[in-house]
PDB file of N, CA and C in Angstrom:
ATOM      1  N   UNK A 139       4.515  -7.681 -14.299  1.00 75.00           N
ATOM      2  CA  UNK A 139       5.735  -7.028 -13.455  1.00 75.00           C
ATOM      3  C   UNK A 139       6.111  -7.791 -12.114  1.00 75.00           C
ATOM      4  N   UNK A 140       5.027  -8.683 -11.674  1.00 74.00           N
ATOM      5  CA  UNK A 140       5.265  -9.291 -11.030  1.00 74.00           C
ATOM      6  C   UNK A 140       6.311 -10.790 -10.851  1.00 74.00           C
ATOM      7  N   UNK A 141       6.305 -11.190 -12.368  1.00 79.00           N
ATOM      8  CA  UNK A 141       7.358 -11.549 -12.952  1.00 79.00           C
ATOM      9  C   UNK A 141       8.598 -11.346 -13.063  1.00 79.00           C
ATOM     10  N   UNK A 142       9.079  -9.997 -13.223  1.00 80.00           N
ATOM     11  CA  UNK A 142      10.153  -9.601 -12.911  1.00 80.00           C
ATOM     12  C   UNK A 142      10.799  -9.025 -11.824  1.00 80.00           C
ATOM     13  N   UNK A 143       9.876  -9.138 -10.771  1.00 73.00           N
ATOM     14  CA  UNK A 143      10.346  -9.393  -9.401  1.00 73.00           C
ATOM     15  C   UNK A 143       9.985 -10.217  -8.437  1.00 73.00           C
ATOM     16  N   UNK A 144      10.062 -11.408  -8.878  1.00 73.00           N
ATOM     17  CA  UNK A 144       9.653 -13.046  -8.425  1.00 73.00           C
ATOM     18  C   UNK A 144       8.596 -12.849  -7.600  1.00 73.00           C
ATOM     19  N   UNK A 145       7.686 -12.737  -8.217  1.00 70.00           N
ATOM     20  CA  UNK A 145       6.344 -12.651  -6.915  1.00 70.00           C
ATOM     21  C   UNK A 145       5.471 -13.716  -8.088  1.00 70.00           C
ATOM     22  N   UNK A 146       4.192 -14.927  -7.483  1.00 70.00           N
ATOM     23  CA  UNK A 146       3.391 -15.519  -8.018  1.00 70.00           C
ATOM     24  C   UNK A 146       3.083 -14.639  -8.955  1.00 70.00           C
ATOM     25  N   UNK A 147       2.745 -15.406  -9.943  1.00 76.00           N
ATOM     26  CA  UNK A 147       1.952 -14.945 -11.525  1.00 76.00           C
ATOM     27  C   UNK A 147       0.369 -15.820 -11.164  1.00 76.00           C
ATOM     28  N   UNK A 148       0.560 -16.816 -10.618  1.00 76.00           N
ATOM     29  CA  UNK A 148      -1.204 -17.517 -10.410  1.00 76.00           C
ATOM     30  C   UNK A 148      -2.011 -16.857  -9.668  1.00 76.00           C
ATOM     31  N   UNK A 149      -1.269 -15.739  -8.498  1.00 68.00           N
ATOM     32  CA  UNK A 149      -2.686 -15.438  -7.004  1.00 68.00           C
ATOM     33  C   UNK A 149      -1.606 -14.011  -6.872  1.00 68.00           C
ATOM     34  N   UNK A 150      -2.781 -13.119  -7.444  1.00 66.00           N
ATOM     35  CA  UNK A 150      -2.083 -11.718  -6.940  1.00 66.00           C
ATOM     36  C   UNK A 150      -2.562 -11.047  -5.423  1.00 66.00           C
ATOM     37  N   UNK A 151      -1.834 -11.821  -4.458  1.00 67.00           N
ATOM     38  CA  UNK A 151      -2.205 -11.969  -3.030  1.00 67.00           C
ATOM     39  C   UNK A 151      -1.483 -10.578  -2.538  1.00 67.00           C
ATOM     40  N   UNK A 152      -0.591  -9.848  -3.262  1.00 70.00           N
ATOM     41  CA  UNK A 152      -0.003  -8.508  -2.430  1.00 70.00           C
ATOM     42  C   UNK A 152      -0.134  -7.717  -3.221  1.00 70.00           C
ATOM     43  N   UNK A 153       0.496  -6.606  -3.374  1.00 77.00           N
ATOM     44  CA  UNK A 153       0.544  -5.176  -3.938  1.00 77.00           C
ATOM     45  C   UNK A 153       2.293  -5.386  -4.209  1.00 77.00           C
ATOM     46  N   UNK A 154       2.341  -4.310  -5.701  1.00 79.00           N
ATOM     47  CA  UNK A 154       3.529  -4.320  -6.160  1.00 79.00           C
ATOM     48  C   UNK A 154       3.870  -2.727  -6.332  1.00 79.00           C
ATOM     49  N   UNK A 155       4.167  -1.754  -5.809  1.00 84.00           N
ATOM     50  CA  UNK A 155       3.977  -0.127  -6.428  1.00 84.00           C
ATOM     51  C   UNK A 155       5.906   0.034  -6.550  1.00 84.00           C
ATOM     52  N   UNK A 156       5.865   0.747  -7.679  1.00 84.00           N
ATOM     53  CA  UNK A 156       7.519   1.202  -8.441  1.00 84.00           C
ATOM     54  C   UNK A 156       7.488   2.568  -7.752  1.00 84.00           C
ATOM     55  N   UNK A 157       8.681   2.769  -7.051  1.00 84.00           N
ATOM     56  CA  UNK A 157       8.971   4.416  -6.525  1.00 84.00           C
ATOM     57  C   UNK A 157      10.142   4.407  -6.986  1.00 84.00           C
ATOM     58  N   UNK A 158      10.419   5.510  -8.149  1.00 82.00           N
ATOM     59  CA  UNK A 158      11.951   5.548  -8.398  1.00 82.00           C
ATOM     60  C   UNK A 158      12.399   4.796  -9.003  1.00 82.00           C
ATOM     61  N   UNK A 159      11.624   3.864  -9.582  1.00 81.00           N
ATOM     62  CA  UNK A 159      11.960   2.468 -10.446  1.00 81.00           C
ATOM     63  C   UNK A 159      12.219   1.161  -9.370  1.00 81.00           C
ATOM     64  N   UNK A 160      12.188   1.512  -8.133  1.00 82.00           N
ATOM     65  CA  UNK A 160      12.142   0.394  -7.194  1.00 82.00           C
ATOM     66  C   UNK A 160      11.188   0.002  -6.420  1.00 82.00           C
ATOM     67  N   UNK A 161      11.370  -2.027  -6.915  1.00 83.00           N
ATOM     68  CA  UNK A 161      10.104  -2.142  -6.191  1.00 83.00           C
ATOM     69  C   UNK A 161       9.561  -2.466  -5.054  1.00 83.00           C
ATOM     70  N   UNK A 162       8.553  -2.248  -4.371  1.00 84.00           N
ATOM     71  CA  UNK A 162       8.262  -1.921  -3.138  1.00 84.00           C
ATOM     72  C   UNK A 162       6.898  -3.138  -2.528  1.00 84.00           C
ATOM     73  N   UNK A 163       6.677  -3.735  -1.766  1.00 82.00           N
ATOM     74  CA  UNK A 163       5.706  -4.809  -1.329  1.00 82.00           C
ATOM     75  C   UNK A 163       4.815  -4.471  -0.201  1.00 82.00           C
ATOM     76  N   UNK A 164       3.762  -5.062  -0.203  1.00 84.00           N
ATOM     77  CA  UNK A 164       3.018  -4.949   1.300  1.00 84.00           C
ATOM     78  C   UNK A 164       3.459  -3.614   2.101  1.00 84.00           C
ATOM     79  N   UNK A 165       3.603  -3.875   3.450  1.00 85.00           N
ATOM     80  CA  UNK A 165       3.762  -2.151   4.114  1.00 85.00           C
ATOM     81  C   UNK A 165       4.762  -1.493   3.775  1.00 85.00           C
ATOM     82  N   UNK A 166       5.938  -2.556   2.806  1.00 87.00           N
ATOM     83  CA  UNK A 166       6.963  -1.125   2.353  1.00 87.00           C
ATOM     84  C   UNK A 166       6.460  -0.521   0.953  1.00 87.00           C
ATOM     85  N   UNK A 167       5.473  -1.368  -0.024  1.00 85.00           N
ATOM     86  CA  UNK A 167       5.022   0.108  -0.501  1.00 85.00           C
ATOM     87  C   UNK A 167       3.948   1.088  -0.048  1.00 85.00           C
ATOM     88  N   UNK A 168       3.418   1.039   1.108  1.00 83.00           N
ATOM     89  CA  UNK A 168       2.583   1.946   1.850  1.00 83.00           C
ATOM     90  C   UNK A 168       3.805   2.888   2.189  1.00 83.00           C
ATOM     91  N   UNK A 169       4.684   2.314   3.069  1.00 85.00           N
ATOM     92  CA  UNK A 169       5.875   3.445   3.587  1.00 85.00           C
ATOM     93  C   UNK A 169       6.184   4.444   2.371  1.00 85.00           C
ATOM     94  N   UNK A 170       6.851   3.117   1.044  1.00 86.00           N
ATOM     95  CA  UNK A 170       7.416   4.206   0.263  1.00 86.00           C
ATOM     96  C   UNK A 170       6.640   5.308  -0.504  1.00 86.00           C
ATOM     97  N   UNK A 171       5.838   5.078  -1.055  1.00 84.00           N
ATOM     98  CA  UNK A 171       4.582   5.956  -1.220  1.00 84.00           C
ATOM     99  C   UNK A 171       4.283   7.051  -0.677  1.00 84.00           C
ATOM    100  N   UNK A 172       4.134   6.867   0.796  1.00 82.00           N
ATOM    101  CA  UNK A 172       4.134   8.024   1.901  1.00 82.00           C
ATOM    102  C   UNK A 172       4.749   9.360   1.647  1.00 82.00           C
ATOM    103  N   UNK A 173       6.207   8.278   2.373  1.00 81.00           N
ATOM    104  CA  UNK A 173       7.298   8.843   2.321  1.00 81.00           C
ATOM    105  C   UNK A 173       7.937  10.123   1.158  1.00 81.00           C
ATOM    106  N   UNK A 174       7.781   9.314  -0.013  1.00 77.00           N
ATOM    107  CA  UNK A 174       8.289   9.737  -1.585  1.00 77.00           C
ATOM    108  C   UNK A 174       7.067  11.015  -2.308  1.00 77.00           C
ATOM    109  N   UNK A 175       5.825  10.257  -1.963  1.00 74.00           N
ATOM    110  CA  UNK A 175       4.811  11.345  -2.762  1.00 74.00           C
ATOM    111  C   UNK A 175       3.811  12.311  -1.499  1.00 74.00           C
ATOM    112  N   UNK A 176       3.945  12.098  -0.471  1.00 78.00           N
ATOM    113  CA  UNK A 176       2.911  13.229  -0.021  1.00 78.00           C
ATOM    114  C   UNK A 176       3.739  13.833   1.178  1.00 78.00           C
ATOM    115  N   UNK A 177       4.777  13.962   1.549  1.00 74.00           N
ATOM    116  CA  UNK A 177       5.452  14.625   2.050  1.00 74.00           C
ATOM    117  C   UNK A 177       5.251  14.954   3.572  1.00 74.00           C
ATOM    118  N   UNK A 178       5.592  15.673   4.176  1.00 81.00           N
ATOM    119  CA  UNK A 178       5.119  15.621   5.553  1.00 81.00           C
ATOM    120  C   UNK A 178       3.934  16.100   6.106  1.00 81.00           C
ATOM    121  N   UNK A 179       3.111  15.526   6.811  1.00 84.00           N
ATOM    122  CA  UNK A 179       3.602  14.338   7.963  1.00 84.00           C
ATOM    123  C   UNK A 179       3.778  12.714   7.628  1.00 84.00           C
ATOM    124  N   UNK A 180       3.041  12.244   6.261  1.00 80.00           N
ATOM    125  CA  UNK A 180       2.974  11.292   6.001  1.00 80.00           C
ATOM    126  C   UNK A 180       4.342  10.844   6.346  1.00 80.00           C
ATOM    127  N   UNK A 181       5.452  11.582   5.862  1.00 82.00           N
ATOM    128  CA  UNK A 181       6.731  11.111   5.711  1.00 82.00           C
ATOM    129  C   UNK A 181       7.261  10.521   6.833  1.00 82.00           C
ATOM    130  N   UNK A 182       6.455  10.779   7.975  1.00 86.00           N
ATOM    131  CA  UNK A 182       6.586  10.076   9.224  1.00 86.00           C
ATOM    132  C   UNK A 182       6.472   8.925   9.156  1.00 86.00           C
ATOM    133  N   UNK A 183       6.140   7.738   8.423  1.00 83.00           N
ATOM    134  CA  UNK A 183       5.366   6.714   8.139  1.00 83.00           C
ATOM    135  C   UNK A 183       7.115   5.407   8.249  1.00 83.00           C
ATOM    136  N   UNK A 184       8.009   6.398   7.531  1.00 84.00           N
ATOM    137  CA  UNK A 184       9.508   5.722   7.438  1.00 84.00           C
ATOM    138  C   UNK A 184       9.608   5.042   8.990  1.00 84.00           C
ATOM    139  N   UNK A 185       9.035   5.800   9.740  1.00 87.00           N
ATOM    140  CA  UNK A 185       9.217   4.959  11.106  1.00 87.00           C
ATOM    141  C   UNK A 185       8.724   3.332  11.589  1.00 87.00           C
ATOM    142  N   UNK A 186       8.241   3.472  10.531  1.00 86.00           N
ATOM    143  CA  UNK A 186       7.384   1.932  10.187  1.00 86.00           C
ATOM    144  C   UNK A 186       8.902   0.848   9.918  1.00 86.00           C
ATOM    145  N   UNK A 187       9.737   1.411   8.882  1.00 86.00           N
ATOM    146  CA  UNK A 187      10.402   0.651   9.018  1.00 86.00           C
ATOM    147  C   UNK A 187      11.608   0.116  10.526  1.00 86.00           C
ATOM    148  N   UNK A 188      11.506   0.734  11.372  1.00 90.00           N
ATOM    149  CA  UNK A 188      12.046   0.522  12.491  1.00 90.00           C
ATOM    150  C   UNK A 188      11.750  -0.817  12.842  1.00 90.00           C
ATOM    151  N   UNK A 189      10.231  -1.316  12.419  1.00 91.00           N
ATOM    152  CA  UNK A 189       9.846  -2.615  12.843  1.00 91.00           C
ATOM    153  C   UNK A 189      10.242  -3.607  11.813  1.00 91.00           C
ATOM    154  N   UNK A 190      10.459  -4.719  12.337  1.00 94.00           N
ATOM    155  CA  UNK A 190      11.541  -6.390  11.450  1.00 94.00           C
ATOM    156  C   UNK A 190      10.622  -6.441  10.427  1.00 94.00           C
ATOM    157  N   UNK A 191      10.990  -7.057   9.436  1.00 89.00           N
ATOM    158  CA  UNK A 191      10.082  -7.055   7.590  1.00 89.00           C
ATOM    159  C   UNK A 191       9.506  -8.068   8.026  1.00 89.00           C
ATOM    160  N   UNK A 192       9.736  -9.246   9.015  1.00 91.00           N
ATOM    161  CA  UNK A 192       8.755 -10.000   9.112  1.00 91.00           C
ATOM    162  C   UNK A 192       7.447  -9.408  10.114  1.00 91.00           C
ATOM    163  N   UNK A 193       7.593  -9.026  10.749  1.00 93.00           N
ATOM    164  CA  UNK A 193       6.449  -8.414  11.277  1.00 93.00           C
ATOM    165  C   UNK A 193       5.793  -7.141  10.481  1.00 93.00           C
ATOM    166  N   UNK A 194       6.535  -6.632   9.696  1.00 90.00           N
ATOM    167  CA  UNK A 194       5.373  -5.892   9.276  1.00 90.00           C
ATOM    168  C   UNK A 194       4.973  -6.498   8.321  1.00 90.00           C
ATOM    169  N   UNK A 195       5.329  -7.535   7.252  1.00 88.00           N
ATOM    170  CA  UNK A 195       4.798  -8.424   6.372  1.00 88.00           C
ATOM    171  C   UNK A 195       3.625  -8.897   7.230  1.00 88.00           C
ATOM    172  N   UNK A 196       3.624  -9.790   8.360  1.00 91.00           N
ATOM    173  CA  UNK A 196       2.506  -9.778   9.185  1.00 91.00           C
ATOM    174  C   UNK A 196       1.607  -9.000   9.468  1.00 91.00           C
ATOM    175  N   UNK A 197       2.067  -7.786   9.660  1.00 89.00           N
ATOM    176  CA  UNK A 197       0.994  -6.903  10.357  1.00 89.00           C
ATOM    177  C   UNK A 197       0.339  -6.144   8.841  1.00 89.00           C
ATOM    178  N   UNK A 198       1.066  -5.637   7.866  1.00 85.00           N
ATOM    179  CA  UNK A 198       0.508  -5.922   6.475  1.00 85.00           C
ATOM    180  C   UNK A 198      -1.005  -6.574   6.155  1.00 85.00           C
ATOM    181  N   UNK A 199      -0.086  -8.372   6.519  1.00 86.00           N
ATOM    182  CA  UNK A 199      -1.192  -9.659   5.659  1.00 86.00           C
ATOM    183  C   UNK A 199      -2.169  -9.490   6.971  1.00 86.00           C
ATOM    184  N   UNK A 200      -2.434  -8.839   8.172  1.00 87.00           N
ATOM    185  CA  UNK A 200      -3.647  -9.160   9.197  1.00 87.00           C
ATOM    186  C   UNK A 200      -4.821  -7.704   8.608  1.00 87.00           C
ATOM    187  N   UNK A 201      -3.854  -6.852   8.361  1.00 83.00           N
ATOM    188  CA  UNK A 201      -4.437  -5.776   7.488  1.00 83.00           C
ATOM    189  C   UNK A 201      -5.619  -5.800   6.211  1.00 83.00           C
ATOM    190  N   UNK A 202      -4.887  -6.510   5.233  1.00 81.00           N
ATOM    191  CA  UNK A 202      -4.883  -6.713   3.926  1.00 81.00           C
ATOM    192  C   UNK A 202      -5.997  -7.806   4.173  1.00 81.00           C
ATOM    193  N   UNK A 203      -5.812  -9.076   5.113  1.00 82.00           N
ATOM    194  CA  UNK A 203      -7.403  -9.186   5.361  1.00 82.00           C
ATOM    195  C   UNK A 203      -8.184  -9.101   5.431  1.00 82.00           C
ATOM    196  N   UNK A 204      -8.332  -8.732   6.186  1.00 80.00           N
ATOM    197  CA  UNK A 204      -9.424  -7.842   7.186  1.00 80.00           C
ATOM    198  C   UNK A 204     -10.177  -6.591   6.489  1.00 80.00           C
ATOM    199  N   UNK A 205      -9.381  -6.342   5.699  1.00 74.00           N
ATOM    200  CA  UNK A 205      -9.901  -4.577   4.912  1.00 74.00           C
ATOM    201  C   UNK A 205     -11.547  -4.048   5.096  1.00 74.00           C
ATOM    202  N   UNK A 206     -12.455  -5.339   4.352  1.00 73.00           N
ATOM    203  CA  UNK A 206     -12.881  -4.906   3.796  1.00 73.00           C
ATOM    204  C   UNK A 206     -14.483  -4.694   5.407  1.00 73.00           C
ATOM    205  N   UNK A 207     -13.979  -6.035   6.589  1.00 77.00           N
ATOM    206  CA  UNK A 207     -14.414  -5.910   8.038  1.00 77.00           C
ATOM    207  C   UNK A 207     -14.559  -4.491   8.250  1.00 77.00           C
ATOM    208  N   UNK A 208     -13.420  -3.789   8.402  1.00 74.00           N
ATOM    209  CA  UNK A 208     -12.330  -2.718   8.790  1.00 74.00           C
ATOM    210  C   UNK A 208     -12.991  -1.389   8.404  1.00 74.00           C
ATOM    211  N   UNK A 209     -12.798  -1.436   6.875  1.00 73.00           N
ATOM    212  CA  UNK A 209     -12.979  -0.473   6.009  1.00 73.00           C
ATOM    213  C   UNK A 209     -14.329  -0.290   5.161  1.00 73.00           C
ATOM    214  N   UNK A 210     -15.356  -1.379   4.995  1.00 74.00           N
ATOM    215  CA  UNK A 210     -16.229  -1.463   4.334  1.00 74.00           C
ATOM    216  C   UNK A 210     -15.412  -1.760   3.039  1.00 74.00           C
ATOM    217  N   UNK A 211     -16.866  -2.136   1.808  1.00 76.00           N
ATOM    218  CA  UNK A 211     -17.065  -2.835   0.793  1.00 76.00           C
ATOM    219  C   UNK A 211     -17.906  -1.925  -0.472  1.00 76.00           C
ATOM    220  N   UNK A 212     -17.350  -1.410  -1.557  1.00 75.00           N
ATOM    221  CA  UNK A 212     -18.081  -0.552  -2.287  1.00 75.00           C
ATOM    222  C   UNK A 212     -18.056  -1.536  -3.581  1.00 75.00           C
ATOM    223  N   UNK A 213     -19.375  -1.817  -4.437  1.00 75.00           N
ATOM    224  CA  UNK A 213     -18.999  -2.736  -5.766  1.00 75.00           C
ATOM    225  C   UNK A 213     -18.659  -1.821  -6.756  1.00 75.00           C
ATOM    226  N   UNK A 214     -18.132  -0.270  -6.543  1.00 73.00           N
ATOM    227  CA  UNK A 214     -17.719   0.144  -7.706  1.00 73.00           C
ATOM    228  C   UNK A 214     -16.875   1.172  -6.864  1.00 73.00           C
ATOM    229  N   UNK A 215     -15.945   2.114  -7.367  1.00 72.00           N
ATOM    230  CA  UNK A 215     -14.822   2.964  -6.989  1.00 72.00           C
ATOM    231  C   UNK A 215     -15.502   4.425  -7.152  1.00 72.00           C
ATOM    232  N   UNK A 216     -15.391   5.301  -5.910  1.00 72.00           N
ATOM    233  CA  UNK A 216     -16.024   6.117  -5.699  1.00 72.00           C
ATOM    234  C   UNK A 216     -15.413   7.303  -6.922  1.00 72.00           C
ATOM    235  N   UNK A 217     -16.319   8.518  -7.631  1.00 74.00           N
ATOM    236  CA  UNK A 217     -15.548   9.609  -8.663  1.00 74.00           C
ATOM    237  C   UNK A 217     -16.187  10.468  -7.781  1.00 74.00           C
ATOM    238  N   UNK A 218     -14.874  11.280  -7.696  1.00 72.00           N
ATOM    239  CA  UNK A 218     -15.259  12.600  -7.123  1.00 72.00           C
ATOM    240  C   UNK A 218     -15.246  13.408  -7.767  1.00 72.00           C
ATOM    241  N   UNK A 219     -16.129  14.617  -6.984  1.00 75.00           N
ATOM    242  CA  UNK A 219     -16.649  15.824  -7.988  1.00 75.00           C
ATOM    243  C   UNK A 219     -15.634  16.424  -8.371  1.00 75.00           C
ATOM    244  N   UNK A 220     -16.113  17.143  -9.273  1.00 76.00           N
ATOM    245  CA  UNK A 220     -14.912  18.675  -9.854  1.00 76.00           C
ATOM    246  C   UNK A 220     -14.417  19.467  -8.498  1.00 76.00           C
ATOM    247  N   UNK A 221     -15.273  19.841  -7.584  1.00 75.00           N
ATOM    248  CA  UNK A 221     -14.852  20.654  -6.857  1.00 75.00           C
ATOM    249  C   UNK A 221     -13.892  19.938  -5.488  1.00 75.00           C
ATOM    250  N   UNK A 222     -14.010  18.826  -5.390  1.00 70.00           N
ATOM    251  CA  UNK A 222     -13.142  17.935  -4.349  1.00 70.00           C
ATOM    252  C   UNK A 222     -11.605  17.699  -5.629  1.00 70.00           C
ATOM    253  N   UNK A 223     -11.512  17.503  -6.717  1.00 68.00           N
ATOM    254  CA  UNK A 223     -10.571  17.091  -7.595  1.00 68.00           C
ATOM    255  C   UNK A 223     -10.032  18.205  -7.702  1.00 68.00           C
ATOM    256  N   UNK A 224     -10.342  19.588  -7.739  1.00 73.00           N
ATOM    257  CA  UNK A 224      -9.934  21.145  -7.751  1.00 73.00           C
ATOM    258  C   UNK A 224      -8.680  21.110  -6.491  1.00 73.00           C
ATOM    259  N   UNK A 225      -9.451  20.749  -5.273  1.00 67.00           N
ATOM    260  CA  UNK A 225      -8.997  20.968  -4.060  1.00 67.00           C
ATOM    261  C   UNK A 225      -8.104  20.332  -3.929  1.00 67.00           C
ATOM    262  N   UNK A 226      -8.264  18.725  -3.563  1.00 60.00           N
ATOM    263  CA  UNK A 226      -7.292  18.111  -3.767  1.00 60.00           C
ATOM    264  C   UNK A 226      -5.718  18.032  -4.734  1.00 60.00           C
ATOM    265  N   UNK A 227      -6.003  18.541  -6.065  1.00 57.00           N
ATOM    266  CA  UNK A 227      -4.995  18.378  -6.805  1.00 57.00           C
ATOM    267  C   UNK A 227      -4.435  20.514  -6.352  1.00 57.00           C
ATOM    268  N   UNK A 228      -5.124  21.079  -7.034  1.00 50.00           N
ATOM    269  CA  UNK A 228      -4.698  22.801  -6.667  1.00 50.00           C
ATOM    270  C   UNK A 228      -4.228  23.181  -4.984  1.00 50.00           C
TER     271      UNK A 228
END
C-alpha cells in the first residue's frame, strides 16, 4: 500500500489509512477516521483541516515523536474484557 500511494517502503515513519477508498496520512488520517467513523462530537475534528497542511504535518510529527513520553508505552496491546467490548460495540 505504501508504494501504491507514493510513500517510502524502506521506512514506515507515518501512517496510512483508507477511508472510503481514499488514502489519508498523518493528522489527516486522524481527522478522516474521527469524522467518518465516530460521529459527533468527534466529527468536529474536521475543523483541524482549517490549519494549513504543512502546519498539520508538523504538528503530527511532534506528537508522533513524543507519543511514548506523553502517553506511555506498553510491551503488549491491551485485551479488553468481554464486558468492556460489549459496552463499546453494543
